[in-house]
Short mmCIF file of N, CA and C in Angstrom, two decimals:
data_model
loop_
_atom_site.label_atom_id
_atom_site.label_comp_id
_atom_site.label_asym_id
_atom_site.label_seq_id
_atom_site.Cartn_x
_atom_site.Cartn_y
_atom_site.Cartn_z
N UNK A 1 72.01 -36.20 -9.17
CA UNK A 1 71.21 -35.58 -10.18
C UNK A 1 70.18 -36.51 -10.78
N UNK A 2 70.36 -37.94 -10.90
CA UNK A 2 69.50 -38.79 -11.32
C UNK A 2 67.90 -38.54 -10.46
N UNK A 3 68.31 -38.43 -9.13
CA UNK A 3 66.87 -38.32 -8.47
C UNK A 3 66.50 -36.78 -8.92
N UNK A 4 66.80 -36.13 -9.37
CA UNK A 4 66.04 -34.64 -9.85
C UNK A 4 65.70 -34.67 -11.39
N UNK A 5 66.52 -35.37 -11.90
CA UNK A 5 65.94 -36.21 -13.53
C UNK A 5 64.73 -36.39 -13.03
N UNK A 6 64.56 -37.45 -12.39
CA UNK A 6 63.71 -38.70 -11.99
C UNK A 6 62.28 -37.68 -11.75
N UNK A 7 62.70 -36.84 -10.79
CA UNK A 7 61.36 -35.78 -10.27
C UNK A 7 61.12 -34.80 -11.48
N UNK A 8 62.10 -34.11 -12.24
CA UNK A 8 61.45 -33.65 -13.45
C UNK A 8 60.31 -34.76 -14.45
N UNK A 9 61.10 -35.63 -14.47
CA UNK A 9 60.52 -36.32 -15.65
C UNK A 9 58.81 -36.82 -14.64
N UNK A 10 58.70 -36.92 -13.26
CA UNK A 10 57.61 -37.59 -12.97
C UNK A 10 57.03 -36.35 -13.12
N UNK A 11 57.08 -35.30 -13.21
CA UNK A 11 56.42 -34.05 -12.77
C UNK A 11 56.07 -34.02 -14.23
N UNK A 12 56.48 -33.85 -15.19
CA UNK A 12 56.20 -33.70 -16.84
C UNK A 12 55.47 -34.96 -16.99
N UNK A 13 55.44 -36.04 -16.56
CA UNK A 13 54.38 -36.89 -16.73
C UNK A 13 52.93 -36.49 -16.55
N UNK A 14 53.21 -36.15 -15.02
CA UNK A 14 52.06 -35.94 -14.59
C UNK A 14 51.05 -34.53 -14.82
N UNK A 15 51.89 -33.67 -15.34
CA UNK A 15 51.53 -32.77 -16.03
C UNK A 15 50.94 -33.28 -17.43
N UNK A 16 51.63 -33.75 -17.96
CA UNK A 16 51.23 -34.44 -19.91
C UNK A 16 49.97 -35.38 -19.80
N UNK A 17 49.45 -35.99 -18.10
CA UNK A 17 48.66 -36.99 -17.73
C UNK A 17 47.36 -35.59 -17.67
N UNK A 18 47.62 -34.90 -17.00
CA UNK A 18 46.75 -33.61 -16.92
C UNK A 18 46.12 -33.01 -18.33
N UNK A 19 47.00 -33.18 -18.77
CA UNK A 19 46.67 -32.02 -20.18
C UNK A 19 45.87 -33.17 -21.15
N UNK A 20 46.52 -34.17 -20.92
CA UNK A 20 45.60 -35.32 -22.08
C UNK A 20 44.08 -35.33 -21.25
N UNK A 21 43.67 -35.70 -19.93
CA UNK A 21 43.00 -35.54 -19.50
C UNK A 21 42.01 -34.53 -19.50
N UNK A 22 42.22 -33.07 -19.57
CA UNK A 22 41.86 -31.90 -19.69
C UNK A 22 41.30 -32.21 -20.93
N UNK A 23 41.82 -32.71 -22.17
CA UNK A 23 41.49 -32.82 -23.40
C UNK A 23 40.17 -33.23 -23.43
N UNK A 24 40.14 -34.57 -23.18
CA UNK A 24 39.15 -35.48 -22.67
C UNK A 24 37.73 -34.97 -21.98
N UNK A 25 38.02 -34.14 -21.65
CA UNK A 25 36.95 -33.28 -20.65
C UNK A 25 36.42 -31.52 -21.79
N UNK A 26 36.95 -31.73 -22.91
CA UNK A 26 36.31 -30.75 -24.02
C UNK A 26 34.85 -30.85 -24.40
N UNK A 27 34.46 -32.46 -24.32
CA UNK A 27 33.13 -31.82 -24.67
C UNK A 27 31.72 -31.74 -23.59
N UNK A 28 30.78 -31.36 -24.18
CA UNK A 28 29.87 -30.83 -23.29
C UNK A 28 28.39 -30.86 -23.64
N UNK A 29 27.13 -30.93 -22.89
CA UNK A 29 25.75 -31.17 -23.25
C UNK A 29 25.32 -29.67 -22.72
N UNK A 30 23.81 -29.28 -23.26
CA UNK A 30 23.20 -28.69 -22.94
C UNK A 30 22.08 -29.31 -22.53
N UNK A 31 21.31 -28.31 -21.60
CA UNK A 31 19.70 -28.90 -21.37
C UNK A 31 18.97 -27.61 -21.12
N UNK A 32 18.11 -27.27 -20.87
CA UNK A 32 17.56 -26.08 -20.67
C UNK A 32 16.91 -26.55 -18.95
N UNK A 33 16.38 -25.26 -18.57
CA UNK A 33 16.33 -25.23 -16.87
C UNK A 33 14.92 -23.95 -16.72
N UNK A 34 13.78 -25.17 -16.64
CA UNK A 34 12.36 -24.45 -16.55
C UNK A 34 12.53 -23.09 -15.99
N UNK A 35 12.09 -22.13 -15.37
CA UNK A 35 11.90 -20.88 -14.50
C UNK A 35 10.37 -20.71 -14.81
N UNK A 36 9.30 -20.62 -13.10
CA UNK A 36 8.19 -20.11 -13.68
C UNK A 36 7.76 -19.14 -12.12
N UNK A 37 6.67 -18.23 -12.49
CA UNK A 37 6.25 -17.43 -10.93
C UNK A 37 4.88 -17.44 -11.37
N UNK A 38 3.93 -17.06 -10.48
CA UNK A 38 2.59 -17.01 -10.92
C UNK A 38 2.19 -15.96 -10.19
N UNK A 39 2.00 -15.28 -10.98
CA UNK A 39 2.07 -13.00 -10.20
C UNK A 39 0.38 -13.38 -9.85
N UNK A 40 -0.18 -13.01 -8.50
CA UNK A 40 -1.49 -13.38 -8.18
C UNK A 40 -1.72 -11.84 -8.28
N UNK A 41 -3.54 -11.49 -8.32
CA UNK A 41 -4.32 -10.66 -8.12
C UNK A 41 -3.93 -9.83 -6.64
N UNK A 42 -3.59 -9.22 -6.34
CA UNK A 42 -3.68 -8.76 -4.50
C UNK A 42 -2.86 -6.97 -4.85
N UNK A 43 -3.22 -6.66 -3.65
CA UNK A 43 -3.16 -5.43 -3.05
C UNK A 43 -2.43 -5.13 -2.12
N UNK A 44 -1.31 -4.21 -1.71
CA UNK A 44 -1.09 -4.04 -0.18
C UNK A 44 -0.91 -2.56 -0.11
N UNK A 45 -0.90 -1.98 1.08
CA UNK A 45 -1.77 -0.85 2.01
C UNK A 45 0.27 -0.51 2.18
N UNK A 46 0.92 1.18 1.56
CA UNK A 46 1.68 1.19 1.60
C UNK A 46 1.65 2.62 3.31
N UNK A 47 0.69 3.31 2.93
CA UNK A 47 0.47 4.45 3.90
C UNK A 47 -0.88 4.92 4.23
N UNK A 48 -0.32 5.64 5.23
CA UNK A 48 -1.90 6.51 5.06
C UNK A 48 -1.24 7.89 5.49
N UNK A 49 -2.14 9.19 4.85
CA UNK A 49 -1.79 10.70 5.75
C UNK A 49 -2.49 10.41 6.52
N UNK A 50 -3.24 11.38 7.75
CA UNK A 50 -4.13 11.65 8.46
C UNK A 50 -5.16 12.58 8.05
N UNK A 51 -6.33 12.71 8.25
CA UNK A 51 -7.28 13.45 8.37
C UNK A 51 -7.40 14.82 9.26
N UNK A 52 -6.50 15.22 9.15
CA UNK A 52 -6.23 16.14 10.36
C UNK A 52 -7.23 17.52 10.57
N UNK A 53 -7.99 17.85 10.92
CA UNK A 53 -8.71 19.75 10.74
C UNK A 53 -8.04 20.47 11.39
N UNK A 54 -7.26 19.98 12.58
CA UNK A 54 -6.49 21.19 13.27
C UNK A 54 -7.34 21.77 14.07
N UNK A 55 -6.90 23.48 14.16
CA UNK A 55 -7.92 24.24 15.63
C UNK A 55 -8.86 24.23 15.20
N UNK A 56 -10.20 24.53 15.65
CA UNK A 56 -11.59 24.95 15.48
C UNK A 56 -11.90 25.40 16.34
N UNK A 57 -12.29 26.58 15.60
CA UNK A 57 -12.40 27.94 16.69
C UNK A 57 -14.18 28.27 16.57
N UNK A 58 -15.07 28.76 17.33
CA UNK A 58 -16.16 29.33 17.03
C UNK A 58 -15.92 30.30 15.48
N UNK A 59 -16.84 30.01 14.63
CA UNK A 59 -17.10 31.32 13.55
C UNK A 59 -16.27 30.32 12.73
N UNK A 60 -15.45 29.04 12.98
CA UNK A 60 -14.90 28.63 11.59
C UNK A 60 -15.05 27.31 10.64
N UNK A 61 -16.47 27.15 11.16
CA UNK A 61 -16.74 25.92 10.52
C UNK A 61 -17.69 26.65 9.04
N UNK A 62 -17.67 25.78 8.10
CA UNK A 62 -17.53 24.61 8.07
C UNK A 62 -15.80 24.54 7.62
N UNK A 63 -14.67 23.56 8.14
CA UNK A 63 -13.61 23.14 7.49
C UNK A 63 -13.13 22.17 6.82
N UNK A 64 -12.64 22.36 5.93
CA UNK A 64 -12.21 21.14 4.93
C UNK A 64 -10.63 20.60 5.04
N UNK A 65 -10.26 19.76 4.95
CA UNK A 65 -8.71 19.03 4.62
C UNK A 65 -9.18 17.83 4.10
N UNK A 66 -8.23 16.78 3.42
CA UNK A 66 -7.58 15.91 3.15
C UNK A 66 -6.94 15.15 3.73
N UNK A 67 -7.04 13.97 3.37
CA UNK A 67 -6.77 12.36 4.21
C UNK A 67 -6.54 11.68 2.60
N UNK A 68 -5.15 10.30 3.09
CA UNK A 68 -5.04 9.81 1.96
C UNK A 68 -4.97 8.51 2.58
N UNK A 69 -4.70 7.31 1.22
CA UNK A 69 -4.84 5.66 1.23
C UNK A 69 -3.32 5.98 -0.19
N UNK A 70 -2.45 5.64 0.46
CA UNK A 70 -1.71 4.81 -0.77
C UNK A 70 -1.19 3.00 -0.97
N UNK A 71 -1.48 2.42 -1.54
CA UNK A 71 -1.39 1.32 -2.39
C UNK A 71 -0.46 1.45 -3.37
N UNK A 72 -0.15 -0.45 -3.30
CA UNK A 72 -0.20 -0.71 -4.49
C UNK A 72 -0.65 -1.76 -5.19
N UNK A 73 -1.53 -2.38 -5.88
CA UNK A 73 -2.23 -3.27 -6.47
C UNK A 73 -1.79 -4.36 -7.97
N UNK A 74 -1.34 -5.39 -7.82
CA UNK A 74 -0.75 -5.74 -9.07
C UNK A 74 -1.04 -5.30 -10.59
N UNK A 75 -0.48 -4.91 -11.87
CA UNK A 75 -0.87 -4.94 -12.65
C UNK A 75 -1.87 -5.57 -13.48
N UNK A 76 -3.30 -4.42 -13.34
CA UNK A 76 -4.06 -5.16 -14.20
C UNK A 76 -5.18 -5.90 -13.33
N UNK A 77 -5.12 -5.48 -12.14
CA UNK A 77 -6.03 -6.19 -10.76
C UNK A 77 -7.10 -4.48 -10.79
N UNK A 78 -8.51 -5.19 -11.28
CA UNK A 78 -9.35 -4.01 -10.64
C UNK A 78 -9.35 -4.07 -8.94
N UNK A 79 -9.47 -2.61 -8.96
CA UNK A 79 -9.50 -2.33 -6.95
C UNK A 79 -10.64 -1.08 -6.68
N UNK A 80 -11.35 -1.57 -5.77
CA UNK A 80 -12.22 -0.30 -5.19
C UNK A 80 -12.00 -0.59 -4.03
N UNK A 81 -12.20 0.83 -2.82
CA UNK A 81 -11.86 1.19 -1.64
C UNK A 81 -13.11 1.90 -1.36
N UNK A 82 -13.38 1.13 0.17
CA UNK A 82 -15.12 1.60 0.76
C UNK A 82 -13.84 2.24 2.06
N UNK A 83 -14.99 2.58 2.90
CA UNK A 83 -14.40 3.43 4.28
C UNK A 83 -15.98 3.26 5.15
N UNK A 84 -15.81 2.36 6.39
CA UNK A 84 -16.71 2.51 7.34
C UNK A 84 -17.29 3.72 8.29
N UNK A 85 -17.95 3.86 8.67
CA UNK A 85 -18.38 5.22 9.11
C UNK A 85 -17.80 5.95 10.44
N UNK A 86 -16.30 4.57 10.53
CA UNK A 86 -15.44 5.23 12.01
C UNK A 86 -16.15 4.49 13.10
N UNK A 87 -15.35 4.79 14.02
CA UNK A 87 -15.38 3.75 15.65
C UNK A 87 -16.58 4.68 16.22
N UNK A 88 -17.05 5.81 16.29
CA UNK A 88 -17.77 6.47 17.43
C UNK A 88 -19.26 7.00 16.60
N UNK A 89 -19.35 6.14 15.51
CA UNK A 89 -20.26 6.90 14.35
C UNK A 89 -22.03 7.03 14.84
N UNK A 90 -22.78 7.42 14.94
CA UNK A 90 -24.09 7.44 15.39
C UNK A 90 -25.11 7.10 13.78
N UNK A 91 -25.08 5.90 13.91
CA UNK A 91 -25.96 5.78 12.35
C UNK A 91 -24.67 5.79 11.70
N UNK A 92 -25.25 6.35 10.58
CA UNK A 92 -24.55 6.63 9.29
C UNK A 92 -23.78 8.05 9.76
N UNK A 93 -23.58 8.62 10.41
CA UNK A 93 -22.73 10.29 10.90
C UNK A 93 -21.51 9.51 11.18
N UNK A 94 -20.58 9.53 10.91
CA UNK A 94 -18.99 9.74 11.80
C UNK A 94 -19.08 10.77 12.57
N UNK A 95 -18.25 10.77 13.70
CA UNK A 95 -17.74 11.73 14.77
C UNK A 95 -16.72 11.17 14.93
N UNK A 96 -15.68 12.18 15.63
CA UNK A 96 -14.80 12.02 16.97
C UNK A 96 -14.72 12.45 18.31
N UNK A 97 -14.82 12.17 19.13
CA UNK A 97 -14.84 11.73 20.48
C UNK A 97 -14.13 12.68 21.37
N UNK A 98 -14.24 13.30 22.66
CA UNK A 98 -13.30 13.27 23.36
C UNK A 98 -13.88 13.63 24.80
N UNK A 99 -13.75 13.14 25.31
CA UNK A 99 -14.79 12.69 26.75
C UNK A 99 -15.66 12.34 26.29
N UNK A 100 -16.47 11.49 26.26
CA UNK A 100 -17.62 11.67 26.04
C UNK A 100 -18.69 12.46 24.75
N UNK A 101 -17.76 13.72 24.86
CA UNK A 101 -18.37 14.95 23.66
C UNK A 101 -18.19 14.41 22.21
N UNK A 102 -18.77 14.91 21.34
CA UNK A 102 -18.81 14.77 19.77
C UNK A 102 -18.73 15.44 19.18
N UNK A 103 -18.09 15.42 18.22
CA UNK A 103 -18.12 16.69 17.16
C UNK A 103 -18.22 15.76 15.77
N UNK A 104 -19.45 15.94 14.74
CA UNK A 104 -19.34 15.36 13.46
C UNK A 104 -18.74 16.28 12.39
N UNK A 105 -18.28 14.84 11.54
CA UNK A 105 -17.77 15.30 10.36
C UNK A 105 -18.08 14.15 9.35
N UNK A 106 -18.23 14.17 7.98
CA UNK A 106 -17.85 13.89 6.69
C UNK A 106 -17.34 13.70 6.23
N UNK A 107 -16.81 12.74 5.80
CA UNK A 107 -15.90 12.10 3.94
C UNK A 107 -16.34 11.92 2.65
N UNK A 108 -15.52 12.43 1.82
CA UNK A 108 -16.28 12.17 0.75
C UNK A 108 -15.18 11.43 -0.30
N UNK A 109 -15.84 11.67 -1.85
CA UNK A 109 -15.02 10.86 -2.71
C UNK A 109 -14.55 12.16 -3.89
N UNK A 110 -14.55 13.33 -3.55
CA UNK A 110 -14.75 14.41 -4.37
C UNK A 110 -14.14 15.35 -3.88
N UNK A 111 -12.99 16.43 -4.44
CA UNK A 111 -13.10 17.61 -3.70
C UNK A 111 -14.06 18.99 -3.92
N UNK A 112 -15.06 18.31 -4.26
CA UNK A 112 -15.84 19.77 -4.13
C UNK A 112 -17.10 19.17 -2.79
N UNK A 113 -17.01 18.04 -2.70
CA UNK A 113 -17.53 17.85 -1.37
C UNK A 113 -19.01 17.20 -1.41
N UNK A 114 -19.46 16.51 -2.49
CA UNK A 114 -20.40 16.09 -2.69
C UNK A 114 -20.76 14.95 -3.02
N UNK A 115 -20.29 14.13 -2.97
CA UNK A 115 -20.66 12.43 -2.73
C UNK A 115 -19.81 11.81 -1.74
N UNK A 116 -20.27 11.38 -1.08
CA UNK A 116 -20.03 10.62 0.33
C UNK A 116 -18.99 9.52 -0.65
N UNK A 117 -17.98 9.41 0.56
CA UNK A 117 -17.27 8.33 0.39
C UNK A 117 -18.10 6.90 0.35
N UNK A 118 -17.63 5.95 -0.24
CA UNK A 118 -18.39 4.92 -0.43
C UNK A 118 -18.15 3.83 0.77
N UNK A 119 -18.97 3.50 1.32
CA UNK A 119 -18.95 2.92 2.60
C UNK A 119 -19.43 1.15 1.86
N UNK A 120 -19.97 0.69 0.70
CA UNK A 120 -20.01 -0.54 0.40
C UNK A 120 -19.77 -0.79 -1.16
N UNK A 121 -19.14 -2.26 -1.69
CA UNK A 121 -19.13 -2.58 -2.73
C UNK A 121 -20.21 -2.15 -3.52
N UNK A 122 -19.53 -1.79 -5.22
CA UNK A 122 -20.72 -1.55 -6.02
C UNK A 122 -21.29 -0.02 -6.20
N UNK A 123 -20.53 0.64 -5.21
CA UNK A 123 -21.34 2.22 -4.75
C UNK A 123 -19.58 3.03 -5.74
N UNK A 124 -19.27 3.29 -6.69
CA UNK A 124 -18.48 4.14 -6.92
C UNK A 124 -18.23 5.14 -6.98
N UNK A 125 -17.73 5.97 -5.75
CA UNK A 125 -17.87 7.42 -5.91
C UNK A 125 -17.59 8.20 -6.98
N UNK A 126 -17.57 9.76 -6.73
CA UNK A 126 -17.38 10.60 -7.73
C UNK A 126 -15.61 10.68 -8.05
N UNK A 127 -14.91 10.40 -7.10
CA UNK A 127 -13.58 11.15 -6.85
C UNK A 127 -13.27 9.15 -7.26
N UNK A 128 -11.39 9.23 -7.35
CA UNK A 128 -10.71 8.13 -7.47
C UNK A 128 -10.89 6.56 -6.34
N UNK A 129 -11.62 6.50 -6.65
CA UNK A 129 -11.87 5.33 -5.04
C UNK A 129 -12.14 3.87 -6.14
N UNK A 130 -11.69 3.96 -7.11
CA UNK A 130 -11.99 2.55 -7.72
C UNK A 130 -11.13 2.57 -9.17
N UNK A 131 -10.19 1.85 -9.47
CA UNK A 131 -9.52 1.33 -10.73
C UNK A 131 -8.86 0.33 -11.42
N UNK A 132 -7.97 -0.10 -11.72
CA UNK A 132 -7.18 -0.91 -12.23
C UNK A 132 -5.48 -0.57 -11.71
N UNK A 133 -5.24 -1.60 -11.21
CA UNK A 133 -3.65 -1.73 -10.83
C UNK A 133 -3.02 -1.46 -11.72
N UNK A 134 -1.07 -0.77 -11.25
CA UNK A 134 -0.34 -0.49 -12.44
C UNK A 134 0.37 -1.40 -12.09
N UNK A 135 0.31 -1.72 -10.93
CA UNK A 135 1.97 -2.45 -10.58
C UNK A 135 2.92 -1.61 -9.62
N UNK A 136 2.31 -0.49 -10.16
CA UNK A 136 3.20 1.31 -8.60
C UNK A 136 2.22 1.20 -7.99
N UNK A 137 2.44 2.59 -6.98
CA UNK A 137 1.96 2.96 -6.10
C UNK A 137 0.75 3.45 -6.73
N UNK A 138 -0.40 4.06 -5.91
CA UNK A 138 -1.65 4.52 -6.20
C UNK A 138 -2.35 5.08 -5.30
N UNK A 139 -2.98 6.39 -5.46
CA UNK A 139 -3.44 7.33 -4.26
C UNK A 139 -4.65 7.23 -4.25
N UNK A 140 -5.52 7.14 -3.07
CA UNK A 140 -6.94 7.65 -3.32
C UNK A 140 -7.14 8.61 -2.06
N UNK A 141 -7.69 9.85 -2.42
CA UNK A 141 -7.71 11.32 -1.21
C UNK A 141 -9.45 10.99 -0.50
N UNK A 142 -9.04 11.13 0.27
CA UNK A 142 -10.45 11.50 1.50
C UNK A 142 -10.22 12.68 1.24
N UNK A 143 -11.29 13.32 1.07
CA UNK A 143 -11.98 14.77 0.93
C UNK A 143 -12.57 14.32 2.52
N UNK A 144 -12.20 15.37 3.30
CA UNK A 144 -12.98 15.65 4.71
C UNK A 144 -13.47 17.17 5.17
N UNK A 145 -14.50 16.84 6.47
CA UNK A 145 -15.25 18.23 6.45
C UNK A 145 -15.74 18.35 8.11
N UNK A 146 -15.54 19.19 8.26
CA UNK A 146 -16.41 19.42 9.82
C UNK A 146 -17.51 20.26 9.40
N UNK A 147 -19.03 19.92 9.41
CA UNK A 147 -20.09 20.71 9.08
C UNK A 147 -20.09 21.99 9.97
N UNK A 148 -20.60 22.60 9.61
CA UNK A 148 -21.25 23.81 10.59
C UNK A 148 -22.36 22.96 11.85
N UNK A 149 -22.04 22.85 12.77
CA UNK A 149 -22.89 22.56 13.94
C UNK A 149 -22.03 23.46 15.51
N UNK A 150 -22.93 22.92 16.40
CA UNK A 150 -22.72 23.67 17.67
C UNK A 150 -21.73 22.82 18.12
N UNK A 151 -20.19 23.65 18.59
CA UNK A 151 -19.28 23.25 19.01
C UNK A 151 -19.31 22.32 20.34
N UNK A 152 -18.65 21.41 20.43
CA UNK A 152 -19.12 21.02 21.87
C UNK A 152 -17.66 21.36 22.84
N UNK A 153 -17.09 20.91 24.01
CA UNK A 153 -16.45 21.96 24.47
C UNK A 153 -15.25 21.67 24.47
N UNK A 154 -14.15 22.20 24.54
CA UNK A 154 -12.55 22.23 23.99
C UNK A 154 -12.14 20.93 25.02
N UNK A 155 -11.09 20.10 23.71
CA UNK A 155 -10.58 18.78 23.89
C UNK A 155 -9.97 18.69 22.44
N UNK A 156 -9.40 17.14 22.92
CA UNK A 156 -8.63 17.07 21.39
C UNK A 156 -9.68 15.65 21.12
N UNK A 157 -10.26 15.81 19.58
CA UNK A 157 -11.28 14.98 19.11
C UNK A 157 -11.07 14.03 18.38
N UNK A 158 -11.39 12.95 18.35
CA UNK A 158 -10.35 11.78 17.65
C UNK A 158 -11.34 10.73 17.23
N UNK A 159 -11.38 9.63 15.90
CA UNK A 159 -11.99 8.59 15.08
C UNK A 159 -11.00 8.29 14.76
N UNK A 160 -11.39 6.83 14.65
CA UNK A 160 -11.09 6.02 13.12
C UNK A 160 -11.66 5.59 12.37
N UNK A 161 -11.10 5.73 11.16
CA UNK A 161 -12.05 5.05 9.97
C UNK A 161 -11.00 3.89 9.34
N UNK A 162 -12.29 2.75 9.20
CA UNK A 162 -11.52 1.90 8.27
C UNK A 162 -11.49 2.16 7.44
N UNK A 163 -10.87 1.76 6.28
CA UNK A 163 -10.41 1.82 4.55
C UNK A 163 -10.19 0.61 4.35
N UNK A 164 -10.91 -0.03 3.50
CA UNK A 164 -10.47 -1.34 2.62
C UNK A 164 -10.49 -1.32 1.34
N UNK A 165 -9.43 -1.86 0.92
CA UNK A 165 -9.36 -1.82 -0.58
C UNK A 165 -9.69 -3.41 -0.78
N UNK A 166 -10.78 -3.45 -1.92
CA UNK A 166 -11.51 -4.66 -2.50
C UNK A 166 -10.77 -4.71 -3.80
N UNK A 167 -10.68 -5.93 -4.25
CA UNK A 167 -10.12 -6.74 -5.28
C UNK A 167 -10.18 -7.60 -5.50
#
């Protein structure tokens, strides 16, 4: 029994060596711990719809739809959005393509169809194509149009247009 004395009592030592120790280890400093970010000016390009007109039949021009740009732009960042006149454009006309053939159409910044989308800085259309960031998302609509002209002959007709958003 002496050797189980012996191991109690080393074990309560070394426990009582613990706890004085533990004591010892009560106090404590503070410091504080910088944190910084630096939120920059910028923009990024979340979607786009398509521009789509669908069939076009003789007798149904002129047609209209909608095309969109969603963003989002940091809080507090002015942004305007131009649109180039498309890959197959003749001058200043957009078209789309298909063999060879053309069929034009129009963008604008409006839905009643009367100011051209803005193709350069400085030019602010009528419709949403220029504002101030929230920090969300943010829409700007292409108003689109197939004029009344002479059909050219059945195919599927296709452009692109760039969209850039300036900031």
């Amino acid at each position: 029994m002496k050797t189980s004395f012996r191991t109690v009592a080393a074990i309560a030592a070394f426990c009582a060596t613990m706890l004085a120790s533990g004591a010892a280890m009560a106090a404590s400093t503070t410091t504080n711990l910088s944190v910084t970010a630096n939120v920059v000016s910028s923009c990024s390009v979340n979607s786009t719809t398509t521009l789509a007109f669908g069939a076009i039949a003789a007798g149904t021009l002129p047609i209209n739809n909608n095309g969109s740009v969603t963003f989002t732009c940091s809080s507090g960042t002015p942004w305007f959005v131009t649109a180039n006149n498309g890959s197959n454009a003749s001058g200043s006309q957009p078209r789309m393509v298909s063999s060879g053939q053309y069929l034009s159409y129009n963008i604008y910044s409006d839905n009643g169809r009367t100011t051209a989308f803005p193709t350069a800085l400085g030019t602010l259309g009528s419709g949403n194509t220029g504002g101030t960031g929230t920090g969300g998302q943010q829409t700007v609509t292409v108003y689109g149009q197939v004029p009344s002209q002479l059909l050219p002959p059945a195919g599927t007709y296709t452009d692109t247009v760039t969209l850039t958003i300036n900031w």
